[in-house]
Amino acid sequence: MKKLFIFAGFLTLSLFISCTKSIEQQGVSIDTRWRFTTGDDPAWAMPAFDDSAWDSIDPKEIWESQGRSDYDGYAWYRIRVFFSSSWIENAIIKDSLQLILGKIDDCDQIFVNGELIGENGKNLKGRDESNAEFYKEQGKWNLERRYILGVHDPRIHWDKENIIAVRCFDQGGAGGMFGKNFEISMTGLKDYVKFDVISDPFTLKGENMITKNFSILNQSGTMDFKGKLLVKVIRCDNGISVYSEESAIDLTRNLSIDKSVVFKKEFTIPAVLKISFIESNSGNMITEDVEIPYILTPPTPPEPRINGAKVFGVRPWSPFLFKVAATGRPPLKYSASGLPDGLKIDPKNGLITGALKKKGEHLVMVTVENDLGFNERELKIIVGDVISLTPPMGWNSWNCWGLSVSDKKVRQSADAMKSSGLIDHGWSYVNIDDGWEDTHDKDGNILPNDKFPDMKELCNYIHSLGLKIGIYSSPGPKTCGGYEGSYMFEANDAQNYASWGIDYLKYDWCSYGNIAPKPTPEQMKYPYKEMKHAIRKANRDIHYSLCQYGMGDVWTWGAEVDGNSWRTTGDITDTWESLSEIGFNQYKCSPYSAPGRWNDPDMLVVGWVGWGPALHYTRLTPNEQYTHITLWSLLAAPLLIGCDLEQLDVFTMNLLTNDEVLTVNQDPLGKQAIQVRKTDEFEIWARKLEDGSVAVGLFNKTTKPLYIPVEMKELELDGKYSMRDLWSQTDLGKVRGHFEMKTPPHGARLVTLKGL
Ligand code: GAL
């Protein structure tokens, strides 16, 4: 089997901690042997209670998935554990014992031998500190439960059996214990000394210089640690260390030390930053490996090149606005031959405007020139009933600004979309999410709040840049953020939007749940049909984006209510768990995607995100971000950037401006990729493209580099194909039968196969 190159010798990029003593010597795993019952009784905390009649349960999974599908309220878990004093002897740090109990949805009290030791993730000295209303506390469901006890705590019985009882309360939805980590062990270096490698992203500057700020923190309130800090940069292609630095470090209790490393490394070569602390007395070491961003997208050439959508849909009489996206050394000159009557192109910025009266199709030849030459490409204009014939590409305020969005932030984002050059790669929508609304006036007009002084003026401004503008509302009386919704004002709102010049509406179920608490399929469709009629009457092309988190398999009926896209899931966040869970579950909607009818797995979580005024750099690793954009492109998903566009860094631009990758997303055939193969370790997805070639995505779900094998038969391909790597935009030669590609941890490869 011919091995295709790429990233030979990738290292394990996941965080790993190495300690000389294993958990068996210093503690015990408690991820099995638990007993469980629903209900509530204080006697269940007591060691004397006999729980042998209780059921056994897996603490790693919520109780709903273990036969208690509709249960909300109190429930108890119990386990018996022998605490061996040899754990103390074997430990380096001999003063504390920790109980790690996964996560608990929603609230918990923990008893050891009948004594209360903690509550909702907080250690307690005893029952007097207990909060009788502990069960009302919200938002703790995703918090890792780690309770610490001093080794001399009288509530612990050394060299005897101890009874651990967990009293849970679930307020609705998923309930009980779940997660990955369940152990009782002596605390070690790794529990006190932590690296913060996330708060500050890598910065990439000229001459391949990379800077990384991080901090090292001693969380212990009683112990100081002395040792060595070792920082290395190791290339993933050959395992060679290209930078190394060693310094003595004193970690006084509760102290955090900031560090900065500056090193030289080719931006195109994957590498890891390995940070280690070696404690002098014990020789114990903790290490963290951090992926360094690497750029795959080649620089944009100075010659003119037309990018973006090749097909554009418009309804008769609707205002026409299409920007020819093109890159190349300025100034660029735009022209078009075969434009139907009613349309004109601006030679300076490539904006095609006007209106078309009759249904029909037009093939237009667009040309872009500069002093280095010209590029021409066909644009198909379809005047008909369906719009958004390729997935919308743009920006939305939610994942960065949350409810703090304002007119100013929207203008700044639009300016940045233009000045960064994103607009030249086909990015066009600037969408305001929740947080702009005030009330309806006496005539039923929706009024924006103080943060948006003049919506019409804002729309004009966005359009003047060659961009489009979107807005947000809910079919319920209130939006999810508690602002005014469209309930009973659908027609007025649609008229207002159209009169301002809105091009996109995200319509979010939210408080409609109070109107239809257990909606039938018809009730689910009803509010979306109402708004559909309202929009159609308003006589303006408004992309209609349904947001109801996939309820009632919306992909099977979204087109019926005229949705141009529909959210298929709950909200995304910037973690691998969220990204992979959402992304790889899109296989069920694949058959329902078509031009103008897109499945929407939610917005992009790259760059500076934060859902509210404070932002942080995405917690996704560089490889996870490659997976994100690769998968969303194969899924023909709307691409809505969710970050602060004023803080776009080189790596994020590299992700968002690879025209060969974006071409897959924008392919006019509009066929979403299908999941060809799924194993525990990898997935293969394939998407048929308009020119007869196939785009294939290989995804590594493990934390180690992996060779992913592909059989051409499983892609329904037979014969010889030329293969191209889209991220690096290079030809990989010819393949027949099968191939395999080395794929980085949590990373992706994206190729096209074209018949020869
Ligand atoms: C959620 C929606 C988010 C965002 C938010 C605004 O329901 O899924 O994407 O729009 O509401 O409140």
mmCIF file of N, CA, C and O and ligand atoms in Angstrom, residues 398 433-434 472 480-481 506 508 510 547 549 567 571 603, ligand 1:
data_model
loop_
_atom_site.group_PDB
_atom_site.id
_atom_site.type_symbol
_atom_site.label_atom_id
_atom_site.label_comp_id
_atom_site.label_asym_id
_atom_site.label_seq_id
_atom_site.Cartn_x
_atom_site.Cartn_y
_atom_site.Cartn_z
ATOM 1 N N TRP A 398 -23.573 36.580 17.820
ATOM 2 C CA TRP A 398 -23.854 35.869 19.064
ATOM 3 C C TRP A 398 -22.624 35.269 19.752
ATOM 4 O O TRP A 398 -22.405 35.475 20.944
ATOM 5 N N ASP A 433 -27.575 39.186 16.038
ATOM 6 C CA ASP A 433 -28.336 38.161 16.760
ATOM 7 C C ASP A 433 -29.173 38.851 17.837
ATOM 8 O O ASP A 433 -29.463 40.055 17.754
ATOM 9 N N ASP A 434 -29.522 38.134 18.874
ATOM 10 C CA ASP A 434 -30.410 38.653 19.925
ATOM 11 C C ASP A 434 -29.781 39.871 20.613
ATOM 12 O O ASP A 434 -28.561 39.976 20.722
ATOM 13 N N TYR A 472 -32.491 39.081 13.949
ATOM 14 C CA TYR A 472 -32.901 37.931 14.749
ATOM 15 C C TYR A 472 -34.235 38.226 15.432
ATOM 16 O O TYR A 472 -34.463 39.349 15.877
ATOM 17 N N CYS A 480 -34.833 34.369 23.348
ATOM 18 C CA CYS A 480 -34.131 33.600 24.388
ATOM 19 C C CYS A 480 -33.419 34.531 25.358
ATOM 20 O O CYS A 480 -33.235 34.211 26.522
ATOM 21 N N GLY A 481 -33.032 35.702 24.900
ATOM 22 C CA GLY A 481 -32.351 36.664 25.772
ATOM 23 C C GLY A 481 -33.336 37.531 26.547
ATOM 24 O O GLY A 481 -32.920 38.467 27.234
ATOM 25 N N LYS A 506 -32.932 35.252 11.346
ATOM 26 C CA LYS A 506 -32.808 34.037 12.173
ATOM 27 C C LYS A 506 -34.011 34.049 13.116
ATOM 28 O O LYS A 506 -34.210 35.008 13.871
ATOM 29 N N ASP A 508 -35.903 32.248 16.078
ATOM 30 C CA ASP A 508 -35.497 31.337 17.159
ATOM 31 C C ASP A 508 -36.677 30.995 18.077
ATOM 32 O O ASP A 508 -37.244 31.877 18.720
ATOM 33 N N CYS A 510 -37.366 29.786 21.129
ATOM 34 C CA CYS A 510 -37.362 30.386 22.489
ATOM 35 C C CYS A 510 -38.708 30.275 23.197
ATOM 36 O O CYS A 510 -39.205 29.192 23.405
ATOM 37 N N CYS A 547 -34.470 28.425 13.640
ATOM 38 C CA CYS A 547 -33.636 28.012 14.767
ATOM 39 C C CYS A 547 -34.558 27.422 15.814
ATOM 40 O O CYS A 547 -35.284 28.160 16.482
ATOM 41 N N TYR A 549 -33.381 24.186 17.128
ATOM 42 C CA TYR A 549 -32.450 23.181 17.674
ATOM 43 C C TYR A 549 -32.707 21.756 17.156
ATOM 44 O O TYR A 549 -32.341 20.780 17.799
ATOM 45 N N ARG A 567 -31.396 25.140 11.918
ATOM 46 C CA ARG A 567 -30.465 24.607 12.906
ATOM 47 C C ARG A 567 -30.849 23.169 13.219
ATOM 48 O O ARG A 567 -32.018 22.871 13.448
ATOM 49 N N ASP A 571 -26.956 24.676 20.896
ATOM 50 C CA ASP A 571 -25.871 25.642 20.659
ATOM 51 C C ASP A 571 -24.497 24.982 20.724
ATOM 52 O O ASP A 571 -24.224 24.158 21.596
ATOM 53 N N MET A 603 -22.962 27.942 14.415
ATOM 54 C CA MET A 603 -21.956 28.871 13.883
ATOM 55 C C MET A 603 -20.522 28.458 14.241
ATOM 56 O O MET A 603 -20.304 27.605 15.084
HETATM 57 C C1 GAL B 1 -30.339 30.579 21.268
HETATM 58 C C2 GAL B 1 -29.736 30.325 19.897
HETATM 59 C C3 GAL B 1 -28.419 31.050 19.840
HETATM 60 C C4 GAL B 1 -28.655 32.523 20.051
HETATM 61 C C5 GAL B 1 -29.422 32.772 21.355
HETATM 62 C C6 GAL B 1 -29.849 34.228 21.518
HETATM 63 O O1 GAL B 1 -31.549 29.913 21.372
HETATM 64 O O2 GAL B 1 -29.565 28.947 19.707
HETATM 65 O O3 GAL B 1 -27.778 30.796 18.614
HETATM 66 O O4 GAL B 1 -29.368 33.029 18.944
HETATM 67 O O5 GAL B 1 -30.576 31.975 21.412
HETATM 68 O O6 GAL B 1 -30.541 34.451 22.681
#
